[in-house]
CSV table of N, CA and C in Angstrom, one decimal:
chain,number,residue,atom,x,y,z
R,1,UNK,N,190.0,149.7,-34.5
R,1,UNK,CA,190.2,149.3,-33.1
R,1,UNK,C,189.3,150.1,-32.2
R,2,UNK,N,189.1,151.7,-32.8
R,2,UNK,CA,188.7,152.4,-31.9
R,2,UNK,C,186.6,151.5,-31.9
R,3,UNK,N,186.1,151.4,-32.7
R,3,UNK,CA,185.2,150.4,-33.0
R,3,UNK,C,185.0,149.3,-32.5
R,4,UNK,N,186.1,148.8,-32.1
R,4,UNK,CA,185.9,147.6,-31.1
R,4,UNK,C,185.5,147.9,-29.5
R,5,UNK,N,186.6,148.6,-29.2
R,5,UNK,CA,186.5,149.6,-27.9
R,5,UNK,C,184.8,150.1,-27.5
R,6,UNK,N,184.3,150.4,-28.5
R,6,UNK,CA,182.9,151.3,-28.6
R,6,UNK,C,181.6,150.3,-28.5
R,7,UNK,N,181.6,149.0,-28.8
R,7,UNK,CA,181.1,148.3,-29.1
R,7,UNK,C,180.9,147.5,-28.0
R,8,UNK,N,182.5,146.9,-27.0
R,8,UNK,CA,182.3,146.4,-26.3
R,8,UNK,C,181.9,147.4,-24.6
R,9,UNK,N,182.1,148.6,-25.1
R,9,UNK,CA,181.7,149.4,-23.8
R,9,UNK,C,180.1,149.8,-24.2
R,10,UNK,N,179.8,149.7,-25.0
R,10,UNK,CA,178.2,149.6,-25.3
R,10,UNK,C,177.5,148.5,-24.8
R,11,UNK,N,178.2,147.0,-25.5
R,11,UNK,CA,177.6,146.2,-24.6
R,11,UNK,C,177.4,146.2,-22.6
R,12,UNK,N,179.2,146.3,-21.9
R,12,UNK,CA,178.9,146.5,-21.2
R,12,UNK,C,177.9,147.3,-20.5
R,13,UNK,N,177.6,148.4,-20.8
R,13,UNK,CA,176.9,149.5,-20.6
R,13,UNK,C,175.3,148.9,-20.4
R,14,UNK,N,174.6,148.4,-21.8
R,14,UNK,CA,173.8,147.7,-21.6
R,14,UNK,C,173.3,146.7,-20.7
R,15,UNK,N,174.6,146.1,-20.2
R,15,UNK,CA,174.1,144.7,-19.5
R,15,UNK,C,174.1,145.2,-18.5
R,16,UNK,N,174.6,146.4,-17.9
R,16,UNK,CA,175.1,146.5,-16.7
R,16,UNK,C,173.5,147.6,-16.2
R,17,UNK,N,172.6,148.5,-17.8
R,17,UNK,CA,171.4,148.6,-17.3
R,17,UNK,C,170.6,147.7,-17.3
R,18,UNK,N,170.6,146.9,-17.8
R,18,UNK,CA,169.6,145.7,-17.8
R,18,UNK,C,169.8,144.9,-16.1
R,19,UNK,N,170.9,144.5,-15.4
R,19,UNK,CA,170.6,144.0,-14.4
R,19,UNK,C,170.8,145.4,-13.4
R,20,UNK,N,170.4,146.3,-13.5
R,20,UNK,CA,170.2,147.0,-12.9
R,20,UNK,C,168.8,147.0,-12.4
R,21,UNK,N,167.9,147.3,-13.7
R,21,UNK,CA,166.4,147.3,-14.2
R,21,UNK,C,166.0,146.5,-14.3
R,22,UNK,N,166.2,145.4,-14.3
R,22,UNK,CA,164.8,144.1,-14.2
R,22,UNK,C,164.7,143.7,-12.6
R,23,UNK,N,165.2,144.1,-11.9
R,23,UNK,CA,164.6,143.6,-10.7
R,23,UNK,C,163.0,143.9,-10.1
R,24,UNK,N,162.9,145.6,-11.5
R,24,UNK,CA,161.7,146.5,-10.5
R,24,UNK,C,161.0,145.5,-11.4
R,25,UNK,N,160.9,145.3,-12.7
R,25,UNK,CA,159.9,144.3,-13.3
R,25,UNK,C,159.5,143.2,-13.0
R,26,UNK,N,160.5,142.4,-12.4
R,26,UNK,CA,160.0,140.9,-11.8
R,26,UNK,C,159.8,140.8,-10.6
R,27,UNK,N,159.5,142.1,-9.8
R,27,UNK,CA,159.2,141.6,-8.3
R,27,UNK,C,158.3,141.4,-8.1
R,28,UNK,N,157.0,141.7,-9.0
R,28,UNK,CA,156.0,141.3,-9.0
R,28,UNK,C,155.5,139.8,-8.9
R,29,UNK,N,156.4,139.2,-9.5
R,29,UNK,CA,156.5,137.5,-10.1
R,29,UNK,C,157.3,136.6,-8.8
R,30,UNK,N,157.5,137.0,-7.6
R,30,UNK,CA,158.1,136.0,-6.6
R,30,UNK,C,157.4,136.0,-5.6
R,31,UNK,N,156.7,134.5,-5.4
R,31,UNK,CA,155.8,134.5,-4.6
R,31,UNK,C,156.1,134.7,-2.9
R,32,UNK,N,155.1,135.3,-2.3
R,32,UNK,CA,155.3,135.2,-1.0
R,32,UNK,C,154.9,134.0,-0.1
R,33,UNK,N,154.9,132.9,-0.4
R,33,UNK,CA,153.8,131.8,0.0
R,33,UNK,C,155.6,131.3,0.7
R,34,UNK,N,156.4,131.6,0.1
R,34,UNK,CA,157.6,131.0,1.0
R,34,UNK,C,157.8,131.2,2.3
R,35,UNK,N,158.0,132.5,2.9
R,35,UNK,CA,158.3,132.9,3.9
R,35,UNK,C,157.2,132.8,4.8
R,36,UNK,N,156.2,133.0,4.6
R,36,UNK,CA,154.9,132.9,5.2
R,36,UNK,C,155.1,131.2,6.0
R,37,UNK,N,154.8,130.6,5.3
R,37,UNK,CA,154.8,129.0,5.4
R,37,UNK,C,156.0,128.7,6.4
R,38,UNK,N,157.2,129.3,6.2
R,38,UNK,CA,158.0,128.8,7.0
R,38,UNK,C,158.2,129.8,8.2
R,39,UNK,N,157.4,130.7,8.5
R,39,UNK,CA,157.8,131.8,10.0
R,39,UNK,C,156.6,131.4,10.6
R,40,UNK,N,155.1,130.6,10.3
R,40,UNK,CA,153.9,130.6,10.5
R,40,UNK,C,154.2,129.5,11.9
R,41,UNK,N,154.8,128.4,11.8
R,41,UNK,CA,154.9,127.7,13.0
R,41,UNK,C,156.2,128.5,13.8
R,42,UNK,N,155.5,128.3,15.3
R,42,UNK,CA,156.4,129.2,16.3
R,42,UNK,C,157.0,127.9,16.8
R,43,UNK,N,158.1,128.3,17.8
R,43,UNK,CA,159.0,127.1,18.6
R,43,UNK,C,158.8,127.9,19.7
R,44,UNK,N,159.2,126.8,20.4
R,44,UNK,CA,159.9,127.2,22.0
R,44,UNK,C,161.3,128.1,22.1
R,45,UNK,N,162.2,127.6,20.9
R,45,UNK,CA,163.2,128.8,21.3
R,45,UNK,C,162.6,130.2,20.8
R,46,UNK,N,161.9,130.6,20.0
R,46,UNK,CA,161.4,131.8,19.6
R,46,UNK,C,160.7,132.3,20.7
R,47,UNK,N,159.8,131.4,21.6
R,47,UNK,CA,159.2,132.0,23.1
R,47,UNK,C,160.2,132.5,23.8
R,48,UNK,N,161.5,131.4,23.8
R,48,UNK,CA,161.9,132.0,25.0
R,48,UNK,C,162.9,133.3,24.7
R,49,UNK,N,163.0,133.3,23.5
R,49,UNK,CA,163.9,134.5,23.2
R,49,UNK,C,163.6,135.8,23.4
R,50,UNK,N,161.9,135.5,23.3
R,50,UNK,CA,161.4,136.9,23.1
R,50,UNK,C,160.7,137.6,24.5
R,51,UNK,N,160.9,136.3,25.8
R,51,UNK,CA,161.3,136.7,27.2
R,51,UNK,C,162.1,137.3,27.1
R,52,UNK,N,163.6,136.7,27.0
R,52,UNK,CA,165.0,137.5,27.1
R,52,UNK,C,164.8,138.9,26.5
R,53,UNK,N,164.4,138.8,25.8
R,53,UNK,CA,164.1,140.5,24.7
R,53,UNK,C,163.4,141.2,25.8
R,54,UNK,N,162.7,140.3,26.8
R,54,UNK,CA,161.5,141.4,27.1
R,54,UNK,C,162.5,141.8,28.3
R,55,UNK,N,163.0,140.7,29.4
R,55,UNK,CA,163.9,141.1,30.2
R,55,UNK,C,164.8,142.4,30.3
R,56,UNK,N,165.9,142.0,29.1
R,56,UNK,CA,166.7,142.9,28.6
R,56,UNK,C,166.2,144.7,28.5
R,57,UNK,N,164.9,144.4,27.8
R,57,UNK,CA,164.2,145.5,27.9
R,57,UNK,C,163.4,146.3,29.4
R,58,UNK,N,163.4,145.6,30.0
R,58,UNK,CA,162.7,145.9,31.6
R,58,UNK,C,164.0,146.3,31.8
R,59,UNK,N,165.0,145.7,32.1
R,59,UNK,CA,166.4,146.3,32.6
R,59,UNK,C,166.7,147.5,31.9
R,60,UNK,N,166.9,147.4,31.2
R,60,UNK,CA,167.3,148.8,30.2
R,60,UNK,C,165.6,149.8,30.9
R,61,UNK,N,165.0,149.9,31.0
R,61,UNK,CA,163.9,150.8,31.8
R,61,UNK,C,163.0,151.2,30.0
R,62,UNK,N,163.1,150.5,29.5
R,62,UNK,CA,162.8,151.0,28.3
R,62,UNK,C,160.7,150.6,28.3
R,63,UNK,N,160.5,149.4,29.4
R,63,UNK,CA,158.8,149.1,29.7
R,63,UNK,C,158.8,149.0,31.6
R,64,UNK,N,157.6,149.2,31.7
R,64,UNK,CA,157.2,149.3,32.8
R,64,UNK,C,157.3,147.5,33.2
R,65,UNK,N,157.2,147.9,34.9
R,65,UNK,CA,157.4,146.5,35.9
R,65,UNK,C,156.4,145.6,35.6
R,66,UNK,N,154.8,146.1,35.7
R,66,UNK,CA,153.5,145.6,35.5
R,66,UNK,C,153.6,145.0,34.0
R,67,UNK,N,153.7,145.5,33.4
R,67,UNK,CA,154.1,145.1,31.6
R,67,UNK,C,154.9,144.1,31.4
R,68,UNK,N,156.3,144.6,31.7
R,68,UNK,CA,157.4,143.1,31.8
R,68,UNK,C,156.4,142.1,32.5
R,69,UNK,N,155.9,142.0,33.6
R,69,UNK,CA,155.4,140.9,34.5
R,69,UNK,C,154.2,140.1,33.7
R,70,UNK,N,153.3,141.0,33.3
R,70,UNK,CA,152.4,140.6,32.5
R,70,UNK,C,152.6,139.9,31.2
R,71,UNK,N,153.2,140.4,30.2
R,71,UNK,CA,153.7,139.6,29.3
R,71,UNK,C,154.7,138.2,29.4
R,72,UNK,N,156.0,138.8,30.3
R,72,UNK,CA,156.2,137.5,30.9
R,72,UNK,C,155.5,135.8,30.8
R,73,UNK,N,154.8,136.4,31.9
R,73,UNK,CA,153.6,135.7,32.3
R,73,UNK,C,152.6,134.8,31.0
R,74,UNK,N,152.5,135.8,30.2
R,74,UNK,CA,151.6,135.4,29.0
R,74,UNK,C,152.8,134.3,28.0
R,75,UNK,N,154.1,134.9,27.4
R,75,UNK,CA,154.7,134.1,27.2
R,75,UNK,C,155.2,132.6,27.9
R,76,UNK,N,154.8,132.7,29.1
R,76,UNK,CA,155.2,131.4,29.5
R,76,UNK,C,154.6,130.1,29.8
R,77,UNK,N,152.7,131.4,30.0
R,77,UNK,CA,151.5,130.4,29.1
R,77,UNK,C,151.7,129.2,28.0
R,78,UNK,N,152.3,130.6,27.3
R,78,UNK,CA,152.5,130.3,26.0
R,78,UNK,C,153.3,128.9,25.6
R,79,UNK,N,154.8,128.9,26.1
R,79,UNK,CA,155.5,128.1,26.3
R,79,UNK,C,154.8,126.4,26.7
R,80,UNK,N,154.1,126.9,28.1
R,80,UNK,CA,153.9,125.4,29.1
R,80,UNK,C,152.5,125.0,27.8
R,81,UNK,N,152.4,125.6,26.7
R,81,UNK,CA,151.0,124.7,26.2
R,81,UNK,C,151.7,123.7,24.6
R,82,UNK,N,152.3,124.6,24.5
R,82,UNK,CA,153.5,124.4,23.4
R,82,UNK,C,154.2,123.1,23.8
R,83,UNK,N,154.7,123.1,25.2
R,83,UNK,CA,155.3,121.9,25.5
R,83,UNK,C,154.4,120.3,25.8
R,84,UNK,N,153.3,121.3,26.5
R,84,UNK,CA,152.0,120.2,26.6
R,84,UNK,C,151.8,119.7,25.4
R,85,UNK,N,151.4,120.5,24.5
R,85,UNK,CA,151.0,119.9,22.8
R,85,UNK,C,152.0,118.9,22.4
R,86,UNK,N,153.4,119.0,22.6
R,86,UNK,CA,154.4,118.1,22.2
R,86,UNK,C,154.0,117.1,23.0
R,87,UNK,N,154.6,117.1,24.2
R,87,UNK,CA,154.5,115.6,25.2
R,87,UNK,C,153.4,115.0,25.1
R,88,UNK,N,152.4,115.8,24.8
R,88,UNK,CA,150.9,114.9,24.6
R,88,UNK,C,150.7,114.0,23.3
R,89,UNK,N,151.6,114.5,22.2
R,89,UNK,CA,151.3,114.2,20.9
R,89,UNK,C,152.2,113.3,20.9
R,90,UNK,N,153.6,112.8,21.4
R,90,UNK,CA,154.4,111.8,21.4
R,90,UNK,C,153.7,110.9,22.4
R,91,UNK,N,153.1,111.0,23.5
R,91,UNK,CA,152.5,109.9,24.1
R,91,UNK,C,150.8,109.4,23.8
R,92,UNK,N,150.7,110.4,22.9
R,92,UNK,CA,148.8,109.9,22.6
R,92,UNK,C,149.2,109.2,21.2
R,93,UNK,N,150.5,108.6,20.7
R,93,UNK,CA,150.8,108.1,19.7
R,93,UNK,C,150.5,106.6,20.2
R,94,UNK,N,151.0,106.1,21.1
R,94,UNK,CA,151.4,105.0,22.0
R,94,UNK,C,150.1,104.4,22.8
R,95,UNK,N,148.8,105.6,23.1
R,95,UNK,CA,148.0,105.3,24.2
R,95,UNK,C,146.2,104.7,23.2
R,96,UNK,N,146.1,104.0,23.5
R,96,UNK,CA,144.9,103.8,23.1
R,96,UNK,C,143.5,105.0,23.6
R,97,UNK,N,142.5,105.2,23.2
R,97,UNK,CA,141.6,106.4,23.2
R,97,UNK,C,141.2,106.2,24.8
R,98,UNK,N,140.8,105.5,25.5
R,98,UNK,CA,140.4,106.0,26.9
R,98,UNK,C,141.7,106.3,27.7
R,99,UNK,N,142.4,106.0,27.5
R,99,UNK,CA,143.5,106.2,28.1
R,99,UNK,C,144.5,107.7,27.5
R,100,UNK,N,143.9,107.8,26.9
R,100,UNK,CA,144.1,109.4,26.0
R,100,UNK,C,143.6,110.2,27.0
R,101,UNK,N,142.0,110.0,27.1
R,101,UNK,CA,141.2,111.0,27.4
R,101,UNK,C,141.3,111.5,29.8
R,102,UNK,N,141.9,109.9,30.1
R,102,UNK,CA,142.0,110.4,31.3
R,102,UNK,C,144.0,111.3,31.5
R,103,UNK,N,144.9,110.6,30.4
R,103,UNK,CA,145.9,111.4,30.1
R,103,UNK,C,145.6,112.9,30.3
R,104,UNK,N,145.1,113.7,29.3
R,104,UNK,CA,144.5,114.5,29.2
R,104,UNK,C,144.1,115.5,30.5
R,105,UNK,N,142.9,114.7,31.2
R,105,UNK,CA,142.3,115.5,32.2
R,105,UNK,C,143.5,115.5,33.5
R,106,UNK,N,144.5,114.4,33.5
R,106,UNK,CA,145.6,114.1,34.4
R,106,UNK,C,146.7,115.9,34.0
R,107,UNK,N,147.1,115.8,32.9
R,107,UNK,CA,147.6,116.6,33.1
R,107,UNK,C,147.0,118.5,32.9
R,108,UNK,N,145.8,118.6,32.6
R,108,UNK,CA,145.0,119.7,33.0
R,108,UNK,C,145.0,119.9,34.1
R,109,UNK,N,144.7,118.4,35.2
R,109,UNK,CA,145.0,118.8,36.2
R,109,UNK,C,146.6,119.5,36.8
R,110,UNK,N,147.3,118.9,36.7
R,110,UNK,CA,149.0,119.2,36.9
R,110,UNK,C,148.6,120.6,36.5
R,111,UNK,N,148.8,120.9,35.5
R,111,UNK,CA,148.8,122.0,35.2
R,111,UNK,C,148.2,123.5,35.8
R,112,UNK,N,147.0,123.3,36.0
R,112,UNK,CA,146.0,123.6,37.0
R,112,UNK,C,147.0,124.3,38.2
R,113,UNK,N,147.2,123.1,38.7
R,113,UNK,CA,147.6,122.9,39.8
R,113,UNK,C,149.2,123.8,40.1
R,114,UNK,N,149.9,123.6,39.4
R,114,UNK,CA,151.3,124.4,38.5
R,114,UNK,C,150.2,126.1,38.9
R,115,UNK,N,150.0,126.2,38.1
R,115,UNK,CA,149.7,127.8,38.1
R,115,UNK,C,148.6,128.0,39.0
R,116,UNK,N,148.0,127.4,40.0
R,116,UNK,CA,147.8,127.8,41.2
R,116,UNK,C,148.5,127.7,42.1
R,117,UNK,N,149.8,127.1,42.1
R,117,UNK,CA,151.2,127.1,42.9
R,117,UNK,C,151.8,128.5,42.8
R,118,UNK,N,151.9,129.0,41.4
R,118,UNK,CA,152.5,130.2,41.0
R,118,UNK,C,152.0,131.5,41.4
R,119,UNK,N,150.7,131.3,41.2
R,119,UNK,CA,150.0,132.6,41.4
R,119,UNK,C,150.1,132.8,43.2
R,120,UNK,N,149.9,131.6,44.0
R,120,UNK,CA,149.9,131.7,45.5
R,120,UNK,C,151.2,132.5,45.7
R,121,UNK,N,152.7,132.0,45.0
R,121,UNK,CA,154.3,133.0,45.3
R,121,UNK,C,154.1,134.3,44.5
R,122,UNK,N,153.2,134.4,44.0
R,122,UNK,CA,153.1,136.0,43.3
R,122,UNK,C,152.3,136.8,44.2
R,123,UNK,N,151.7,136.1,44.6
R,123,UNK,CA,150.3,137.2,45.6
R,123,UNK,C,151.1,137.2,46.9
């Protein structure tokens, strides 16, 4: 009996180093092509999140006013091209090629026009 006891706390013992220890051997063998591939495209909620981050952080006094303002600013570049890219791409589905290309300069202009609006209430 005492032989059985011995045998099966051996095994235990074993399996219990075994999945202890093979993790350091096969990490080598899982690729990173997964996570890459899927964090590589940004969204619009990841922009605006990482406003609020920045916010939160200006409040808390943790960055300067010029910095918050500045990055701000750059994220929301960021945002209005992101959204341009979409709305352009659902409607340049539908538009035939010249009608693309004055699309296009139509809303560069808007846009333009948008952030020389902006910049005039900042100055």
């Amino acid at each position: 009996m005492d032989y059985v006891f011995l045998i099966i706390g051996s095994l235990v013992i074993i399996t219990c180093f075994y999945f202890i220890i093979s993790p350091f051997f096969t990490a080598g063998e899982i690729s990173a092509a997964g996570p890459e591939t899927e964090g590589e495209k940004l969204t619009i909620e990841q922009v605006y999140s990482a406003v609020n981050e920045l916010e939160m952080d200006f409040l808390m006094k943790k960055i300067t006013r010029e910095d918050f303002e500045k990055l701000k600013e750059n994220y929301q570049l960021l945002a209005a091209e992101m959204v341009k890219e979409e709305t352009q791409g659902r409607k340049m589905e539908h538009l035939p090629e010249n009608k693309k290309k004055i699309k296009d300069a139509e809303a560069e202009a808007e846009i333009l026009r948008e952030l020389k609006m902006l910049r005039q209430q900042k100055g």
